[in-house]
Coordinates of C-alpha atoms in Angstrom, one line a residue:
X248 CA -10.3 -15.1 -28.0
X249 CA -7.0 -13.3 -28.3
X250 CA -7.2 -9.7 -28.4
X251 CA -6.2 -8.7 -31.8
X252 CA -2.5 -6.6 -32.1
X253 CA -4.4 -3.7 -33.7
X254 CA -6.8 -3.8 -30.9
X255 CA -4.5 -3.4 -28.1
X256 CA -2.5 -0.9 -29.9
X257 CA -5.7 1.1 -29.4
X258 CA -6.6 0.5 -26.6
X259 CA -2.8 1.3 -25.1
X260 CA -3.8 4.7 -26.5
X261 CA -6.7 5.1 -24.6
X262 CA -5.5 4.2 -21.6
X263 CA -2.2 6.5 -21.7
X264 CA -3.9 9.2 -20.0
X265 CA -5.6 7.0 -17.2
X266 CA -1.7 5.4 -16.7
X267 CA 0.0 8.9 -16.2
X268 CA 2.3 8.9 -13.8
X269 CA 5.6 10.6 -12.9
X270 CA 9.1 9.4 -11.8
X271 CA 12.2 10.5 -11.7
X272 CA 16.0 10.2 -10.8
X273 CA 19.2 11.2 -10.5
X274 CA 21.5 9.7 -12.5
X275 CA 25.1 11.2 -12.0
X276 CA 25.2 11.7 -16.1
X277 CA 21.8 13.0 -16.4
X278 CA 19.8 12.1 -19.3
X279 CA 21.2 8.9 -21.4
X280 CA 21.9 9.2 -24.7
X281 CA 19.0 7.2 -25.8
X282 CA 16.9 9.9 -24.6
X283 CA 17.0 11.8 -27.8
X284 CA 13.8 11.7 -29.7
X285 CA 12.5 9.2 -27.2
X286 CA 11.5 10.8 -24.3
X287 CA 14.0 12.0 -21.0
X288 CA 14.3 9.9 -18.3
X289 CA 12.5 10.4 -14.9
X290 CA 14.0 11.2 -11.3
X291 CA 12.6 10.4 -8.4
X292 CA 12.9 10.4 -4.9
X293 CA 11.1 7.3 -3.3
X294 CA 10.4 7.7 0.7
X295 CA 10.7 3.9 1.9
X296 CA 14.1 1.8 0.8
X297 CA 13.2 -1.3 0.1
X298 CA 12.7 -3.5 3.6
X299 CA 13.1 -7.6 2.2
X300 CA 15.2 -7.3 -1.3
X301 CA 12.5 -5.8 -3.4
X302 CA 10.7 -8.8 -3.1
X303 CA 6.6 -8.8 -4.3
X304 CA 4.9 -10.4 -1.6
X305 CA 6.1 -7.9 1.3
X306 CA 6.2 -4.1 2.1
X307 CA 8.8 -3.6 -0.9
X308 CA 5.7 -4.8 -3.7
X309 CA 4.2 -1.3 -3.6
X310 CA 7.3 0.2 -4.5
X311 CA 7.4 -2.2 -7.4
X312 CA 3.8 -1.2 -8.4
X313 CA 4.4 2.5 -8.1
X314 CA 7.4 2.5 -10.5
X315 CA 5.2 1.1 -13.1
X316 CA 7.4 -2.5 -12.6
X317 CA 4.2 -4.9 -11.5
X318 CA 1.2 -5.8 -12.5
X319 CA -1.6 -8.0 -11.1
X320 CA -4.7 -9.6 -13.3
X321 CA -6.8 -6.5 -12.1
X322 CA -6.6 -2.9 -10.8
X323 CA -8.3 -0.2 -8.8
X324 CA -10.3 2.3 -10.4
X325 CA -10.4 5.8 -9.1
X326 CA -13.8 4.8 -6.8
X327 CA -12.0 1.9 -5.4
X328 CA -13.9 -0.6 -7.5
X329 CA -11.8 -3.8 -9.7
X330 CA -10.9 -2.7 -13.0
X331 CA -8.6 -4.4 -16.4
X332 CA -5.6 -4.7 -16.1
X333 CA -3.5 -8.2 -17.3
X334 CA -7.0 -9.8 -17.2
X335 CA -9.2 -7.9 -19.7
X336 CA -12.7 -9.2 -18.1
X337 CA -14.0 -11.5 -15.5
X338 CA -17.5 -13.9 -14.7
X339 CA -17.9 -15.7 -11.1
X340 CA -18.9 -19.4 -12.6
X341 CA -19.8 -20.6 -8.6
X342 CA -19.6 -18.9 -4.9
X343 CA -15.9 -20.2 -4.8
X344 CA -14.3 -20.3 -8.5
X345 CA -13.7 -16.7 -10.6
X346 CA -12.9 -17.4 -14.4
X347 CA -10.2 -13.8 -15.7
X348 CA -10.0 -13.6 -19.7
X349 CA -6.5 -12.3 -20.4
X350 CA -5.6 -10.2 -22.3
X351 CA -2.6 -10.5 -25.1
X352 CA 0.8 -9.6 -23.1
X353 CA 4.3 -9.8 -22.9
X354 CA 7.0 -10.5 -20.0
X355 CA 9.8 -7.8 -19.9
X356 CA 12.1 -10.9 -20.4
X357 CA 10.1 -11.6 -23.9
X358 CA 8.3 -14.5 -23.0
X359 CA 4.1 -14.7 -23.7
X360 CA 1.9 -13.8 -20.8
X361 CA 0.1 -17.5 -20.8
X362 CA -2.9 -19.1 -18.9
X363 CA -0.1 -21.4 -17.5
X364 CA 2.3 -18.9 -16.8
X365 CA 0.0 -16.8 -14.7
X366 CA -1.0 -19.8 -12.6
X367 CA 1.8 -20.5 -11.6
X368 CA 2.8 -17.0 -10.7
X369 CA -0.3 -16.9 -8.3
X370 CA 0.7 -20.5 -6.6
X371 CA 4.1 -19.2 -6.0
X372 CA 2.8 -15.9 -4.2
X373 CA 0.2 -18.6 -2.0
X374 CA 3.4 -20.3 -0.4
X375 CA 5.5 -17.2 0.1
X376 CA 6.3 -16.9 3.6
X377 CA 5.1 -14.5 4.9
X378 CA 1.9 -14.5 2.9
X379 CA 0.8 -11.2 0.9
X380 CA -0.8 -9.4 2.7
X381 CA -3.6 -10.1 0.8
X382 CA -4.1 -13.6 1.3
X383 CA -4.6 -13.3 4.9
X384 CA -7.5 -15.8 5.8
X385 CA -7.8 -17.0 2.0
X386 CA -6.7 -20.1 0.5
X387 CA -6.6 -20.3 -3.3
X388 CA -5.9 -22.5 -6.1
X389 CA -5.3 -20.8 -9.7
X390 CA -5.4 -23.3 -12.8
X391 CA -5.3 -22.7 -16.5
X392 CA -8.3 -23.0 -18.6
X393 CA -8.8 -23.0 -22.1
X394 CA -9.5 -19.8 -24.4
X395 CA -6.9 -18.1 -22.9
X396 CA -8.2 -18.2 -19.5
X397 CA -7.4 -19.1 -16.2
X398 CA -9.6 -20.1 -13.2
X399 CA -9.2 -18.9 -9.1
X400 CA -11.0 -20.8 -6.8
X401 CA -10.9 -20.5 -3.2
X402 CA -11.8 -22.7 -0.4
X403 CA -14.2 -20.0 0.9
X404 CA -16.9 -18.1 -1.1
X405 CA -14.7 -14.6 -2.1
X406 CA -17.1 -12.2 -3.0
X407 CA -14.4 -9.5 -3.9
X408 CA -11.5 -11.4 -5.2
X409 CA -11.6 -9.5 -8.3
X410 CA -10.3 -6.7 -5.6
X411 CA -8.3 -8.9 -4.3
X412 CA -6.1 -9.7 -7.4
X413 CA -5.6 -6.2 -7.8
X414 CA -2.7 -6.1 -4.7
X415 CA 0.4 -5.4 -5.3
X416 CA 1.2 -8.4 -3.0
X417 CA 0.0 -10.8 -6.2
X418 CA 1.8 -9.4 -9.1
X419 CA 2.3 -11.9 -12.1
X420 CA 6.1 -12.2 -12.9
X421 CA 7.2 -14.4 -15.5
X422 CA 8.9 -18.0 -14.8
X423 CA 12.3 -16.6 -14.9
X424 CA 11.7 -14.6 -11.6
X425 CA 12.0 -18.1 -9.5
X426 CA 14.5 -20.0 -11.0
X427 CA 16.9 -19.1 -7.4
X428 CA 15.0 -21.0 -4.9
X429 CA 13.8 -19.3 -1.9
X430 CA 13.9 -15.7 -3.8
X431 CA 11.7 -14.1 -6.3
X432 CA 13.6 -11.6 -9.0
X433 CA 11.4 -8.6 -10.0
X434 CA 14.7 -7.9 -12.1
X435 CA 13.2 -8.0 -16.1
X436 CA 10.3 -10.4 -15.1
X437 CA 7.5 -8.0 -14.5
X438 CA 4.7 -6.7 -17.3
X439 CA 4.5 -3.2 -16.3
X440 CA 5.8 -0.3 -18.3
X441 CA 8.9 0.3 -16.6
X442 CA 11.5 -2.7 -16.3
X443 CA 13.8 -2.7 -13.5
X444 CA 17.4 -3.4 -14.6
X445 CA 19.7 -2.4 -11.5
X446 CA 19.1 -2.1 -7.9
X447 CA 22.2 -0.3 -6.0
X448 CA 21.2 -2.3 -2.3
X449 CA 18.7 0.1 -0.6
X450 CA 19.3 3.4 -2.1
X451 CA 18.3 3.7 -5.6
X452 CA 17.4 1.4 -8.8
X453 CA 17.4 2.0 -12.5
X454 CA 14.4 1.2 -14.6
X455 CA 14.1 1.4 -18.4
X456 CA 11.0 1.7 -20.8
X457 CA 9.4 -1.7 -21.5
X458 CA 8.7 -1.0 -25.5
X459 CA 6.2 -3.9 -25.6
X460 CA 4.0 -3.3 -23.0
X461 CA 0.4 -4.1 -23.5
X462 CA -0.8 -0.7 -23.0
X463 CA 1.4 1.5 -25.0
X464 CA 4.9 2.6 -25.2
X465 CA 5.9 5.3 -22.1
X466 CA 6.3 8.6 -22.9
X467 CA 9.7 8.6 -20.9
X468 CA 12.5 6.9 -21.6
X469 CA 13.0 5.0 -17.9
X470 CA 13.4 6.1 -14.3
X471 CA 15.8 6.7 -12.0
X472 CA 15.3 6.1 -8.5
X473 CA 16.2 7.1 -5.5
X474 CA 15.4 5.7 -1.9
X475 CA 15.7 8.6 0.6
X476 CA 14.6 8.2 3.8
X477 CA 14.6 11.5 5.4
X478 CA 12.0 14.0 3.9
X479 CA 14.2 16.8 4.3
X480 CA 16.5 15.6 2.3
X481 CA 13.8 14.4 -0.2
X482 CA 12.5 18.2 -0.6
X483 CA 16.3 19.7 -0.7
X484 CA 16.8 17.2 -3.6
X485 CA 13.4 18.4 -5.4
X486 CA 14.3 22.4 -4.7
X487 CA 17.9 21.9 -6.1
X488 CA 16.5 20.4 -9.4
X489 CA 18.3 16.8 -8.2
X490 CA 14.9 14.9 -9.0
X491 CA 11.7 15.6 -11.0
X492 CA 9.3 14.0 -8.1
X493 CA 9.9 13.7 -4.5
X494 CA 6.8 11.3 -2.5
X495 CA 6.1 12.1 1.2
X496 CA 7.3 15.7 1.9
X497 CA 7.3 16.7 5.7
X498 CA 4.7 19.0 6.5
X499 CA 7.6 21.1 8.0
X500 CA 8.7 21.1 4.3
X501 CA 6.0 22.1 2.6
X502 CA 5.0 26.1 2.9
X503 CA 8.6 26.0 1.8
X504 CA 8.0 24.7 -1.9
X505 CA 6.2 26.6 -4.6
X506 CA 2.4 26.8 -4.7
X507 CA 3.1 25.2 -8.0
X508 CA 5.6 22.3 -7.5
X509 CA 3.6 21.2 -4.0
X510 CA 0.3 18.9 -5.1
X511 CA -1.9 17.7 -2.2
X512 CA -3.8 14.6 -2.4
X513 CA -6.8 12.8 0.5
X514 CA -5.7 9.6 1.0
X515 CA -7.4 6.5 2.8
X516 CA -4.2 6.6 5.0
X517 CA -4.6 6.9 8.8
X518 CA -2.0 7.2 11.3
X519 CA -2.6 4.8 14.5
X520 CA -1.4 4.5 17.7
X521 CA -1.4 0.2 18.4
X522 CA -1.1 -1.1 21.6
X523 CA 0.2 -4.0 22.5
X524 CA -2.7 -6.5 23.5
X525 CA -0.7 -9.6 24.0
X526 CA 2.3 -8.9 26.3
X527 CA 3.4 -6.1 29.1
X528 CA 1.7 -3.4 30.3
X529 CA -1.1 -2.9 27.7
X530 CA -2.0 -6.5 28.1
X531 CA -4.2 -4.8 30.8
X532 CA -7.5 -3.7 28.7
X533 CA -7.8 -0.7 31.9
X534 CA -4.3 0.8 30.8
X535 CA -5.1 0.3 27.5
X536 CA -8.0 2.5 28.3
X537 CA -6.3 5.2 29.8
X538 CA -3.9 5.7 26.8
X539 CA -6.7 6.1 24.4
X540 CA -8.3 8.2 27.0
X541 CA -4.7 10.4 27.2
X542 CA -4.5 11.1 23.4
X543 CA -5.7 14.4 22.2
X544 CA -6.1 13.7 18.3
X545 CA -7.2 17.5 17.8
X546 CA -3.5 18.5 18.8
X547 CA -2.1 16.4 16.1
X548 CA -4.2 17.6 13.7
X549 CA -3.7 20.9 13.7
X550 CA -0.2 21.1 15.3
X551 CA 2.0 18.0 14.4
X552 CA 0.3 17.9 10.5
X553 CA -0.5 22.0 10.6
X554 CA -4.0 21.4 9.0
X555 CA -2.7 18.7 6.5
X556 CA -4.4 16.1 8.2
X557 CA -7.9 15.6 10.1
X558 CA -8.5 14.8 13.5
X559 CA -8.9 10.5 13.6
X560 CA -12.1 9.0 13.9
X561 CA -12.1 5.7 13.0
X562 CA -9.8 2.9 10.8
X563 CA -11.9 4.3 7.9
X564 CA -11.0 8.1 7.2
X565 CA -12.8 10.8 5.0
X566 CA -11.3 10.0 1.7
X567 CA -13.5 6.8 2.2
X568 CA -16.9 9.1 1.9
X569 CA -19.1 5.9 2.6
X570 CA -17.7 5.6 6.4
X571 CA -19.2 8.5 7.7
X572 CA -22.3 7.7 7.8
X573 CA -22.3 4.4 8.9
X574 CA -19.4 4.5 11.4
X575 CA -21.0 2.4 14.9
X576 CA -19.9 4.0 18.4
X577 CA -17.5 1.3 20.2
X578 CA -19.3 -0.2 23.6
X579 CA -17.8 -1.9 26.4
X580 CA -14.8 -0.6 26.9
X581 CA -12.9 -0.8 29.6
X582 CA -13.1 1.7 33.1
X583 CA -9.8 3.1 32.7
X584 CA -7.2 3.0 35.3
X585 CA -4.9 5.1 37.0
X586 CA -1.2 4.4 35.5
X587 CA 0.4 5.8 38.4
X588 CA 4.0 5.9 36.5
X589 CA 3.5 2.2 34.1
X590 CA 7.2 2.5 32.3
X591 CA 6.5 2.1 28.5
X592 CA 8.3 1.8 25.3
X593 CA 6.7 3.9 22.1
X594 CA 8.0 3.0 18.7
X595 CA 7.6 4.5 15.4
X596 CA 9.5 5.3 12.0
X597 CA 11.2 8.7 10.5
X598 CA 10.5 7.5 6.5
X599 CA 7.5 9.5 7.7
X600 CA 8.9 12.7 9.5
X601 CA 5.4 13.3 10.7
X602 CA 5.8 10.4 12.8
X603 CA 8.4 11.0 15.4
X604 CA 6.9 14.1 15.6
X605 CA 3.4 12.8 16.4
X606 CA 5.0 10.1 19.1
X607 CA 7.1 12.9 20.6
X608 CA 3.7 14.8 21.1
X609 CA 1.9 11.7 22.2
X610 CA 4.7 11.3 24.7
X611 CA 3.9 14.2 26.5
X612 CA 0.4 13.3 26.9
X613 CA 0.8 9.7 28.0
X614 CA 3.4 11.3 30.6
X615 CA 0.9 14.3 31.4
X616 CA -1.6 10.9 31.9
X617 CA 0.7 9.4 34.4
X618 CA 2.9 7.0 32.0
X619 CA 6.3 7.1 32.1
X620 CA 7.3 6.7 28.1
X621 CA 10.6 6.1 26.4
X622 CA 10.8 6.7 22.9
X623 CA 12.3 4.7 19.9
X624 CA 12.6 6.0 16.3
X625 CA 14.3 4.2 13.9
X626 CA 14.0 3.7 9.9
X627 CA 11.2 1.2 8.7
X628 CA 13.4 -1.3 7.3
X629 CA 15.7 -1.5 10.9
X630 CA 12.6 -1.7 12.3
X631 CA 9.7 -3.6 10.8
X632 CA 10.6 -6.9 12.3
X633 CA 10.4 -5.9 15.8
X634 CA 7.3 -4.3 15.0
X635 CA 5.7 -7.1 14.1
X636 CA 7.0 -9.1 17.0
X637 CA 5.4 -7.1 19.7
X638 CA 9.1 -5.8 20.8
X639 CA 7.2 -2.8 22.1
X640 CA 4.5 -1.7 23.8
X641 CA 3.4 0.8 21.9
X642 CA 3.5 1.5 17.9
X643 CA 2.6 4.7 15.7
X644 CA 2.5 3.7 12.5
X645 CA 0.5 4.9 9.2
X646 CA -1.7 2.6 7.0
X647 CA -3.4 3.1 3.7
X648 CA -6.6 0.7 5.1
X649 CA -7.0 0.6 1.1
X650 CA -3.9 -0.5 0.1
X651 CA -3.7 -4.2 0.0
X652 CA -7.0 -5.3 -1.7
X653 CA -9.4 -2.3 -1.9
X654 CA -11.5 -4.1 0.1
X655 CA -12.9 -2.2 3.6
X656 CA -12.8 -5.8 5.1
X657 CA -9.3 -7.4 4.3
X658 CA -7.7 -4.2 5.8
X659 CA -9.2 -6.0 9.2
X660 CA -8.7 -9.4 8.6
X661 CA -4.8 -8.4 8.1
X662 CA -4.5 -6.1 11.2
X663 CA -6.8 -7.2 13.7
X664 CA -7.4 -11.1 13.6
X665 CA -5.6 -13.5 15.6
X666 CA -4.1 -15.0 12.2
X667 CA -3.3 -11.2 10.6
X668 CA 0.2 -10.7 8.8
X669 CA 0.2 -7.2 9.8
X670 CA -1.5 -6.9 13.0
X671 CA 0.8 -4.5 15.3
X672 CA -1.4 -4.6 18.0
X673 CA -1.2 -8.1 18.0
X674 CA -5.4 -8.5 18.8
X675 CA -6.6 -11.5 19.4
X676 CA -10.1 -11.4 20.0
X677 CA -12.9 -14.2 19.5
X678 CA -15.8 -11.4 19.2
X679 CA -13.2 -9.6 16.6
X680 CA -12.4 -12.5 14.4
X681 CA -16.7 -13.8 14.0
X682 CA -17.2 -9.9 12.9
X683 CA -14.5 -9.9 10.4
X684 CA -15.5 -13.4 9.5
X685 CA -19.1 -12.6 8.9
X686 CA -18.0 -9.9 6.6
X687 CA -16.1 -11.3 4.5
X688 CA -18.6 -13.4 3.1
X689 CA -21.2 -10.3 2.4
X690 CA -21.6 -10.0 -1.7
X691 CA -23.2 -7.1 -1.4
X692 CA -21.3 -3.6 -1.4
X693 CA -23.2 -1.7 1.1
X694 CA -23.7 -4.3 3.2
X695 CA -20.0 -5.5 3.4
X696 CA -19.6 -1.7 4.2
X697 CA -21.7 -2.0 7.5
X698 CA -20.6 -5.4 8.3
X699 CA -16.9 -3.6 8.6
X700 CA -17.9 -0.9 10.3
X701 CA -19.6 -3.4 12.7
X702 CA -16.0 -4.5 13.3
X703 CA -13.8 -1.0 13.7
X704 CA -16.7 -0.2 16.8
X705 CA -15.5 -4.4 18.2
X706 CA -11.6 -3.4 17.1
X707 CA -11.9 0.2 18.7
X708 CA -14.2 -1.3 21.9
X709 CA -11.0 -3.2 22.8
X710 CA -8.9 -0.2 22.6
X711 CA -6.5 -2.2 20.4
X712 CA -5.5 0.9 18.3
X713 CA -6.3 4.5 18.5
X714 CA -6.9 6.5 15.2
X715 CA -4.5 9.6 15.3
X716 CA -4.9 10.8 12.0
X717 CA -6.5 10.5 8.2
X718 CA -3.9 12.1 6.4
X719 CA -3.2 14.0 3.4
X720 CA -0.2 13.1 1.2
X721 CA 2.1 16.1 -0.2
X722 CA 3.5 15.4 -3.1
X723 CA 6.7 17.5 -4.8
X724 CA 6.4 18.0 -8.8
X725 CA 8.6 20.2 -10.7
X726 CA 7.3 22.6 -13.3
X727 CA 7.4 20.9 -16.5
X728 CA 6.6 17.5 -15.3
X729 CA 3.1 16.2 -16.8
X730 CA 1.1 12.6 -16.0
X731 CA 2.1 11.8 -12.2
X732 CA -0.7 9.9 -10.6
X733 CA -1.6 11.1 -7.4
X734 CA -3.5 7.9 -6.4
X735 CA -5.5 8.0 -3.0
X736 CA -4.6 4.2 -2.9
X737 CA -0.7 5.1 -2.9
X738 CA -0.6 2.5 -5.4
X739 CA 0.4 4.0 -8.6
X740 CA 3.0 7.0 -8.8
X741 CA 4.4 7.1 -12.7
X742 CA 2.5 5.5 -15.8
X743 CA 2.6 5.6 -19.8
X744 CA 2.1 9.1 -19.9
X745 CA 4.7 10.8 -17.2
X746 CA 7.2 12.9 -18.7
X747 CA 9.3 15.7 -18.8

């Protein structure tokens, strides 16, 4: 049954708190004139331009998710588990097929949120190219049912693709968002709170209140957004009053902000050095070796992050409390050899200023090791590509393992399996793939945790990637700003109840 108007009037109220989220921008006439009575508008300075158009299925969907554009059928609670969102409930009817109740909702271009309509949305993200990143290793047909419903079956049993519908990567846009073919426009199509209504290219976008949303009106009138790059320049704009909220500030940057405006938040994000397993020098599992055996993580820790971070022990961090005490000790790596002056090429990205500073450091040991290293920074969107390519030898790049699905296991699937979307260091391991595979089809919670913990000691054994980090986001908030969710997931940044 339909979830009466009354009803979700409610239950928009109870949720506004839960939704609270801050953004801001800088329009170059401040606050619009519909702002009166209303609610001001919200400025905000956004760390990664968008990469691949602002389409859903790449990088560029968690920008869309964390201005309160996209929505999937379900989201992530605060202890990581699936909760409501578009679909209001959920019952597995087999191993393979999920039946999702909707709930009553409206596209930003006014069309009904329908059984059919969300279908279809979900087909279209299966034959994007590249998949979401969610999808890796999963094939899956979503059909309308009756009762408002609509069925997800996938060719393999998926005990946690009620997680899985909660990526960013699979966010349900009305029909209007592929009527170009070969693109998909977020542009008015979404269900979130916020709809986007102007991107200038790759530095900024204007978003305005979405009056019909399911879950309540926003407190603030719209966003503006800005895409800044350089974290300096993203705390200059937040100390000069430019923006409300600036995402990402530099360590360097921080003891430089009031006590008050600076919010610190654990994260399930890791930065990780990947080498390059397929082609060139780290081919060699013995070099491989002696770069993991060259890095000092203790050094990063408490000089390149100055105590914002913690020393990296494994693809699962502290924020994730269950890893700790099941993490397995990797076996069989390899004896590692003398480099003896191996010329290599280290890549990473300044959208995180922590980065080029961590690589520069890392530099010194790999050349302190006996590698001779060259160094290439670049921002992410110049650079992506290439990493994904295996252009380089090297890679430090950071990664909320939580991100795509919430799942401990797709993380792996995605990174480290010969098929992966996202796998920088370009693994391909038989032993690697049976773990993750093995996993995957674990129902059980704790279990599923062992079975991935099983993998990182495989993944970690092969020197594949080294753990640098588990990092702590730092957030910048100016005084008077309320509701800005500071989500471990780095999903969610502004909601119904940000203002100013």
């Amino acid at each position: 049954m339909r979830t009466p108007r009354r009803r979700r009037l409610l239950v928009g109220l109870m949720l506004s708190p839960l939704l609270t989220g801050c953004f801001a921008s800088g329009g170059d006439d401040g606050e619009s004139s519909s702002d009166a009575g209303s609610g001001s508008r919200l400025r905000v300075a956004l760390a990664f331009p968008p990469a691949e158009n602002l389409s859903p299925y790449g990088a560029d969907a968690t920008l869309l998710s964390r201005l309160g554009v996209t929505e999937g059928l379900t989201a992530l609670d605060a202890n990581g588990s699936a909760a409501p969102a578009l679909a209001e409930s959920w019952t597995r009817k087999d191993d393979r097929t999920w039946l999702f109740t909707l709930r009553e909702a409206t596209f930003q271009d006014g069309t009904d949120v329908t059984p059919a309509t969300v279908a279809a949305a979900l087909t279209r993200a299966t034959q994007a190219e590249p998949e979401p990143a969610a999808l890796t290793g999963v094939v899956l047909t979503a059909k309308a049912e009756g009762d408002g419903r609509i069925s997800v079956t996938t060719v393999e049993p998926d005990p946690v693709l009620p997680l899985r519908m909660s990526s960013p990567g699979l966010a349900v846009l009305a029909p209007k968002a592929f009527a170009k073919k070969g693109a998909v426009d977020p542009v008015g199509t979404a269900t979130g709170p916020f709809e986007l209504t102007k991107t200038t290219g790759s530095t900024a976008a204007t978003l305005d209140r979405f009056d019909d949303y399911w879950g309540g009106r926003a407190q603030a009138a719209g966003i503006d957004a800005r895409f800044i790059a350089d974290g300096t320049a993203r705390a200059n704009a937040l100390r000069t009053g430019q923006v409300d909220i600036a995402e990402s500030i530099p360590v360097a940057q921080a003891a430089s902000l009031d006590e008050k405006t600076r919010r610190e938040t654990a994260t399930a994000r890791t930065a990780f050095l990947h080498l390059n397993t397929k082609s060139g020098v780290f081919k060699d599992a013995k070099l491989r070796a002696a770069a993991r055996a060259a890095v000092d993580t203790s050094a990063l820790a408490d000089g390149v992050y100055e105590g914002h971070a913690d020393a990296g022990q494994g693809i699962y961090g502290p924020a994730l409390s269950w890893a700790e005490g099941k993490r397995v000790q990797p076996t069989g790596r390899a004896k590692a050899a003398t480099p003896d002056g191996t010329s290599i090429t280290l890549a990473t990205y300044d959208n995180r200023p922590e980065l080029p500073e961590a690589a520069q450091v890392l530099k010194q040991q790999l050349e302190k090791a006996g590698f001779k290293v060259t160094l290439e920074v670049r921002e992410y969107s110049r650079i992506e590509s290439d990493l994904l390519a295996g252009k380089f030898d090297a890679v430090v790049a950071a990664r909320n393992t939580m991100l795509d699905t919430g799942d401990p296991v797709s993380v792996l699937a995605s990174d480290y399996t010969c098929d992966g979307g996202n796998n920088l260091s370009l693994l391909c391991d038989q032993k690697v793939d049976q773990a993750v595979t093995k996993a995957e089809g674990i129902v059980d919670t704790a279990e599923r945790q062992d079975a991935a913990m099983a993998a990182e000691a495989l993944i970690l054994g092969a020197d594949a990637v080294v753990p640098l980090v588990h990092q702590r986001i730092i957030a910048g908030v100016n005084a008077g700003v309320q509701g800005v969710l500071l989500d471990p997931y780095e999903r969610t940044l502004v909601g119904t109840g940000t203002r100013r």
